[in-house]
């Protein structure tokens, strides 16, 4: 039979490492058992940490070992039942409790360090057959500390979803496209208001000339499918506005792609306050904004909400935090 984990490559890396760890731990456990030692492989991290660092609080053990607090507590309870560890209360602070090795635990470590652990280490090194597995593991751990596997998966998925999309900058020839896309989504659920009409008929006057931006998203098979703007409203306050995607392109993540680029552009503009106004009927859009980091803001609604009769939701975005 073929080995499915080796066949599936990096997709099964975690499962393959787990299988390898379980295989090595089972052999190490058998070696301990053959010599009459009560230790289990799962006990080793805490046992070794106490041997190297002395008494530890549970929190200190969590930091040193990289395990969860319940996991540390379970190991300690198992070792305590074997008479190898104990819990002590600090004389300086009765609320602080530390885990330490008992005399029996210290004696057991001395025997294992002399009679067994060097042979386990030598056997594992021989199995690596000249490969610096420890350095490789350290590099993987450091890479995952820098960026988790989940973040890497998400980034890869987004790259795949967005690979055919591109951003197009505004020019005067696209003014009618900007108005057309914006009208389509507004009139689908509401009706155009005087403020909408004024901005759509004069985008350069209201958005571009005061220092704002209009971006479009383009798909190779459909052309320009969406638009959005960063419009100066009052001082350094900007409104994310006229975000819309054509019906023909919905489901292709064009709105998410466009929003990401608009927020990147916002970081390069002299914006001190970025907000948007929408309506509670627009749940899909609200979810998209929440996912991007916008938060609901009653103050914004009170200050800028009256610009649109349909506006009953206001959200703001912290550019510094982002």
Short mmCIF file of C-alpha atoms in Angstrom, two decimals:
data_model
loop_
_atom_site.label_atom_id
_atom_site.label_comp_id
_atom_site.label_asym_id
_atom_site.label_seq_id
_atom_site.Cartn_x
_atom_site.Cartn_y
_atom_site.Cartn_z
CA UNK A 1 0.00 0.00 0.00
CA UNK A 2 1.21 3.51 -0.76
CA UNK A 3 1.79 6.04 2.03
CA UNK A 4 -0.89 8.71 1.62
CA UNK A 5 0.89 11.20 3.92
CA UNK A 6 4.11 11.10 1.92
CA UNK A 7 2.17 11.28 -1.34
CA UNK A 8 0.30 14.45 -0.37
CA UNK A 9 3.49 16.44 0.30
CA UNK A 10 3.28 19.68 2.28
CA UNK A 11 -0.49 19.34 2.58
CA UNK A 12 0.12 16.58 5.14
CA UNK A 13 3.25 18.07 6.76
CA UNK A 14 1.57 18.57 10.14
CA UNK A 15 0.06 15.08 10.11
CA UNK A 16 3.36 13.55 9.04
CA UNK A 17 5.29 15.34 11.78
CA UNK A 18 2.69 14.18 14.30
CA UNK A 19 3.00 10.60 13.09
CA UNK A 20 6.78 10.80 13.28
CA UNK A 21 6.64 12.28 16.79
CA UNK A 22 4.28 9.55 17.96
CA UNK A 23 6.53 6.88 16.46
CA UNK A 24 9.64 8.24 18.15
CA UNK A 25 7.86 8.82 21.44
CA UNK A 26 6.51 5.26 21.46
CA UNK A 27 10.03 3.87 21.09
CA UNK A 28 11.36 6.23 23.78
CA UNK A 29 8.51 5.21 26.09
CA UNK A 30 9.36 1.54 25.55
CA UNK A 31 13.01 2.25 26.38
CA UNK A 32 11.95 3.96 29.63
CA UNK A 33 9.65 1.05 30.46
CA UNK A 34 12.34 -1.56 29.75
CA UNK A 35 14.57 0.14 32.33
CA UNK A 36 11.78 0.46 34.89
CA UNK A 37 11.39 4.21 34.66
CA UNK A 38 7.79 5.47 35.19
CA UNK A 39 8.23 8.43 32.82
CA UNK A 40 6.00 8.86 29.77
CA UNK A 41 7.11 10.89 26.73
CA UNK A 42 4.43 13.47 27.47
CA UNK A 43 6.01 14.09 30.88
CA UNK A 44 9.37 15.06 29.43
CA UNK A 45 8.88 18.79 28.63
CA UNK A 46 7.91 19.78 32.20
CA UNK A 47 10.35 17.32 33.77
CA UNK A 48 13.26 18.72 31.73
CA UNK A 49 12.20 22.34 32.34
CA UNK A 50 12.15 21.84 36.11
CA UNK A 51 15.52 20.12 35.95
CA UNK A 52 17.08 22.94 33.95
CA UNK A 53 15.38 25.98 35.48
CA UNK A 54 14.39 24.89 38.99
CA UNK A 55 10.94 25.57 40.53
CA UNK A 56 8.49 27.24 38.14
CA UNK A 57 5.05 28.75 38.36
CA UNK A 58 2.54 27.38 35.88
CA UNK A 59 2.77 30.64 33.94
CA UNK A 60 6.56 30.41 33.73
CA UNK A 61 6.30 26.81 32.57
CA UNK A 62 3.82 27.85 29.88
CA UNK A 63 6.30 30.45 28.56
CA UNK A 64 9.31 28.14 28.66
CA UNK A 65 7.67 25.05 27.19
CA UNK A 66 5.14 26.66 24.87
CA UNK A 67 2.22 24.54 26.05
CA UNK A 68 -1.17 25.58 27.38
CA UNK A 69 -1.82 26.07 31.08
CA UNK A 70 -4.21 23.06 31.28
CA UNK A 71 -1.57 20.94 29.54
CA UNK A 72 1.11 21.91 32.07
CA UNK A 73 -1.27 21.23 34.95
CA UNK A 74 -2.15 17.77 33.59
CA UNK A 75 1.53 16.81 33.28
CA UNK A 76 2.27 18.07 36.80
CA UNK A 77 -0.67 16.13 38.25
CA UNK A 78 0.58 12.94 36.57
CA UNK A 79 4.12 13.48 37.87
CA UNK A 80 2.84 14.37 41.33
CA UNK A 81 0.92 11.08 41.50
CA UNK A 82 4.22 9.33 40.75
CA UNK A 83 5.87 11.27 43.57
CA UNK A 84 8.19 13.13 41.17
CA UNK A 85 6.92 16.73 41.49
CA UNK A 86 5.23 18.77 44.17
CA UNK A 87 3.54 22.16 44.56
CA UNK A 88 4.97 24.75 46.96
CA UNK A 89 3.55 28.05 48.20
CA UNK A 90 5.80 31.11 48.11
CA UNK A 91 6.75 32.47 51.52
CA UNK A 92 6.74 36.03 50.13
CA UNK A 93 3.34 35.78 48.41
CA UNK A 94 0.92 33.09 49.55
CA UNK A 95 -0.99 33.44 46.28
CA UNK A 96 2.02 32.26 44.25
CA UNK A 97 2.48 28.53 43.85
CA UNK A 98 5.41 26.84 42.18
CA UNK A 99 6.04 23.37 40.82
CA UNK A 100 9.31 21.71 41.75
CA UNK A 101 10.98 18.30 41.60
CA UNK A 102 10.85 16.07 44.65
CA UNK A 103 14.02 14.34 45.85
CA UNK A 104 12.76 11.21 44.12
CA UNK A 105 12.27 13.18 40.91
CA UNK A 106 15.80 14.61 41.07
CA UNK A 107 17.26 11.16 41.66
CA UNK A 108 15.31 9.73 38.72
CA UNK A 109 16.62 12.44 36.41
CA UNK A 110 20.18 11.71 37.49
CA UNK A 111 19.75 8.04 36.58
CA UNK A 112 18.06 8.78 33.25
CA UNK A 113 20.69 11.38 32.33
CA UNK A 114 23.39 8.79 32.97
CA UNK A 115 21.83 5.58 31.69
CA UNK A 116 19.20 6.39 29.05
CA UNK A 117 18.82 9.93 27.71
CA UNK A 118 22.23 10.04 25.96
CA UNK A 119 21.29 6.87 24.08
CA UNK A 120 17.90 8.29 23.04
CA UNK A 121 19.63 11.42 21.75
CA UNK A 122 22.24 9.37 19.88
CA UNK A 123 19.61 7.14 18.32
CA UNK A 124 17.56 10.14 17.14
CA UNK A 125 20.66 11.81 15.69
CA UNK A 126 21.63 8.64 13.83
CA UNK A 127 18.13 8.38 12.40
CA UNK A 128 18.52 11.91 10.97
CA UNK A 129 21.43 10.51 8.92
CA UNK A 130 23.42 13.74 8.68
CA UNK A 131 20.39 16.03 8.21
CA UNK A 132 20.37 18.97 10.65
CA UNK A 133 16.78 18.32 11.68
CA UNK A 134 17.02 20.55 14.75
CA UNK A 135 18.02 23.59 12.68
CA UNK A 136 15.24 22.82 10.20
CA UNK A 137 12.65 22.60 12.97
CA UNK A 138 13.88 25.88 14.48
CA UNK A 139 13.49 27.60 11.13
CA UNK A 140 9.95 26.30 10.71
CA UNK A 141 9.00 27.34 14.25
CA UNK A 142 10.49 30.81 13.74
CA UNK A 143 8.63 31.21 10.44
CA UNK A 144 5.33 30.25 12.08
CA UNK A 145 6.01 32.64 14.97
CA UNK A 146 6.41 35.39 12.39
CA UNK A 147 3.33 34.40 10.39
CA UNK A 148 1.00 31.59 11.41
CA UNK A 149 -0.01 28.77 9.11
CA UNK A 150 -3.59 30.10 9.19
CA UNK A 151 -2.41 33.53 8.00
CA UNK A 152 -0.39 31.88 5.23
CA UNK A 153 -3.41 29.81 4.16
CA UNK A 154 -5.62 32.92 4.10
CA UNK A 155 -3.05 34.89 2.06
CA UNK A 156 -2.71 32.05 -0.44
CA UNK A 157 -6.48 31.77 -0.83
CA UNK A 158 -6.80 35.51 -1.38
CA UNK A 159 -4.01 35.49 -3.95
CA UNK A 160 -5.78 32.72 -5.82
CA UNK A 161 -9.13 34.49 -5.67
CA UNK A 162 -7.65 37.84 -6.74
CA UNK A 163 -5.12 36.61 -9.32
CA UNK A 164 -7.15 37.78 -12.32
CA UNK A 165 -8.25 41.10 -10.81
CA UNK A 166 -6.43 44.40 -11.19
CA UNK A 167 -6.79 48.01 -10.09
CA UNK A 168 -7.39 50.83 -12.55
CA UNK A 169 -6.78 54.44 -11.57
CA UNK A 170 -9.40 57.11 -12.28
CA UNK A 171 -9.17 59.37 -15.31
CA UNK A 172 -11.80 61.62 -16.83
CA UNK A 173 -12.74 59.01 -19.44
CA UNK A 174 -14.03 56.78 -16.61
CA UNK A 175 -16.36 59.37 -15.06
CA UNK A 176 -19.40 57.86 -16.76
CA UNK A 177 -18.38 54.34 -15.66
CA UNK A 178 -18.07 55.56 -12.08
CA UNK A 179 -21.58 57.01 -12.22
CA UNK A 180 -23.04 53.94 -13.96
CA UNK A 181 -21.72 51.41 -11.41
CA UNK A 182 -22.69 53.59 -8.45
CA UNK A 183 -26.18 54.18 -9.81
CA UNK A 184 -26.67 50.44 -10.37
CA UNK A 185 -26.15 49.38 -6.76
CA UNK A 186 -27.87 52.38 -5.16
CA UNK A 187 -30.98 52.14 -7.32
CA UNK A 188 -31.17 48.39 -6.76
CA UNK A 189 -32.17 48.99 -3.12
CA UNK A 190 -32.79 52.72 -2.70
CA UNK A 191 -33.15 55.82 -4.81
CA UNK A 192 -30.52 58.37 -5.70
CA UNK A 193 -30.49 61.36 -3.40
CA UNK A 194 -29.42 64.91 -4.30
CA UNK A 195 -26.01 64.41 -2.67
CA UNK A 196 -25.48 61.21 -4.72
CA UNK A 197 -26.35 62.96 -7.96
CA UNK A 198 -24.09 65.93 -7.24
CA UNK A 199 -21.06 63.68 -6.54
CA UNK A 200 -21.71 61.32 -9.47
CA UNK A 201 -22.13 64.14 -11.95
CA UNK A 202 -19.06 66.00 -10.70
CA UNK A 203 -16.58 63.40 -9.33
CA UNK A 204 -13.49 65.44 -10.11
CA UNK A 205 -14.85 68.51 -8.33
CA UNK A 206 -15.99 66.63 -5.21
CA UNK A 207 -13.41 63.84 -4.98
CA UNK A 208 -10.30 64.22 -7.13
CA UNK A 209 -9.53 67.96 -6.95
CA UNK A 210 -9.85 68.20 -3.13
CA UNK A 211 -7.31 65.38 -2.77
CA UNK A 212 -9.42 62.23 -2.87
CA UNK A 213 -9.14 59.05 -4.93
CA UNK A 214 -11.35 56.92 -7.15
CA UNK A 215 -10.24 53.37 -7.92
CA UNK A 216 -11.76 50.75 -10.20
CA UNK A 217 -11.41 46.98 -10.17
CA UNK A 218 -11.07 45.19 -13.49
CA UNK A 219 -11.61 41.56 -14.49
CA UNK A 220 -10.02 40.31 -17.74
CA UNK A 221 -13.24 38.82 -19.10
CA UNK A 222 -15.65 41.54 -17.96
CA UNK A 223 -13.65 44.77 -17.97
CA UNK A 224 -14.24 47.24 -15.17
CA UNK A 225 -16.62 45.67 -12.68
CA UNK A 226 -16.47 47.85 -9.59
CA UNK A 227 -15.49 51.19 -8.13
CA UNK A 228 -14.96 52.98 -4.85
CA UNK A 229 -13.79 56.38 -3.66
CA UNK A 230 -12.06 58.13 -0.80
CA UNK A 231 -13.76 61.53 -0.66
CA UNK A 232 -12.59 64.47 1.49
CA UNK A 233 -15.55 65.67 3.52
CA UNK A 234 -14.39 67.93 6.31
CA UNK A 235 -10.78 68.81 7.02
CA UNK A 236 -8.84 65.54 7.29
CA UNK A 237 -12.04 63.48 7.49
CA UNK A 238 -12.57 61.26 4.46
CA UNK A 239 -15.57 59.16 3.49
CA UNK A 240 -15.19 55.76 1.87
CA UNK A 241 -18.02 56.08 -0.59
CA UNK A 242 -19.61 54.86 -3.81
CA UNK A 243 -18.30 51.32 -3.27
CA UNK A 244 -20.09 49.06 -5.71
CA UNK A 245 -19.61 45.97 -7.89
CA UNK A 246 -21.64 45.10 -10.99
CA UNK A 247 -24.12 42.25 -10.62
CA UNK A 248 -22.26 40.34 -13.33
CA UNK A 249 -19.12 40.15 -11.17
CA UNK A 250 -20.59 39.39 -7.76
CA UNK A 251 -19.16 36.33 -6.06
CA UNK A 252 -15.67 36.92 -7.48
CA UNK A 253 -14.37 38.81 -4.40
CA UNK A 254 -13.97 41.99 -6.47
CA UNK A 255 -15.37 44.11 -3.63
CA UNK A 256 -12.93 42.64 -1.11
CA UNK A 257 -10.03 43.18 -3.53
CA UNK A 258 -11.07 46.78 -4.18
CA UNK A 259 -11.60 47.58 -0.51
CA UNK A 260 -8.14 46.25 0.35
CA UNK A 261 -6.55 48.57 -2.22
CA UNK A 262 -8.63 51.55 -1.12
CA UNK A 263 -7.46 51.06 2.47
CA UNK A 264 -3.87 50.76 1.30
CA UNK A 265 -4.29 54.02 -0.61
CA UNK A 266 -5.87 55.67 2.42
CA UNK A 267 -2.66 55.02 4.33
CA UNK A 268 -0.77 57.26 1.91
CA UNK A 269 -3.24 60.17 2.09
CA UNK A 270 -3.42 62.87 4.81
CA UNK A 271 -6.42 61.16 6.41
CA UNK A 272 -6.98 61.53 10.13
CA UNK A 273 -10.49 60.10 10.15
CA UNK A 274 -11.86 57.54 7.71
CA UNK A 275 -15.53 56.58 7.83
CA UNK A 276 -18.37 55.20 5.77
CA UNK A 277 -22.14 55.46 5.80
CA UNK A 278 -24.48 52.68 4.77
CA UNK A 279 -27.85 51.13 5.52
CA UNK A 280 -28.71 48.17 7.72
CA UNK A 281 -30.26 46.43 4.69
CA UNK A 282 -26.76 46.07 3.22
CA UNK A 283 -25.71 43.17 5.42
CA UNK A 284 -23.24 41.66 2.95
CA UNK A 285 -21.43 44.99 2.63
CA UNK A 286 -21.46 45.56 6.40
CA UNK A 287 -19.94 42.12 6.93
CA UNK A 288 -17.21 42.95 4.41
CA UNK A 289 -16.42 46.20 6.20
CA UNK A 290 -16.35 44.51 9.61
CA UNK A 291 -14.02 41.85 8.27
CA UNK A 292 -11.69 44.58 7.00
CA UNK A 293 -11.55 46.24 10.44
CA UNK A 294 -14.28 48.89 10.38
CA UNK A 295 -16.20 49.34 13.61
CA UNK A 296 -19.68 50.76 14.18
CA UNK A 297 -19.48 54.38 15.28
CA UNK A 298 -22.45 56.30 16.70
CA UNK A 299 -20.51 59.57 16.76
CA UNK A 300 -19.87 59.37 13.02
CA UNK A 301 -23.54 58.63 12.42
CA UNK A 302 -24.54 61.73 14.37
CA UNK A 303 -22.05 64.00 12.62
CA UNK A 304 -22.22 62.78 9.02
CA UNK A 305 -25.30 60.57 8.80
CA UNK A 306 -27.62 63.43 7.79
CA UNK A 307 -25.82 63.64 4.40
CA UNK A 308 -28.00 60.70 3.26
CA UNK A 309 -31.60 59.93 4.16
CA UNK A 310 -30.85 56.19 3.84
CA UNK A 311 -27.87 56.23 6.21
CA UNK A 312 -28.66 54.41 9.46
CA UNK A 313 -25.25 52.73 9.92
CA UNK A 314 -21.91 54.49 10.31
CA UNK A 315 -18.50 52.85 10.65
CA UNK A 316 -14.99 54.15 11.19
CA UNK A 317 -11.54 52.73 10.47
CA UNK A 318 -8.39 53.25 12.55
CA UNK A 319 -5.63 53.71 9.98
CA UNK A 320 -2.91 53.91 12.64
CA UNK A 321 -3.93 50.62 14.20
CA UNK A 322 -4.16 48.99 10.78
#
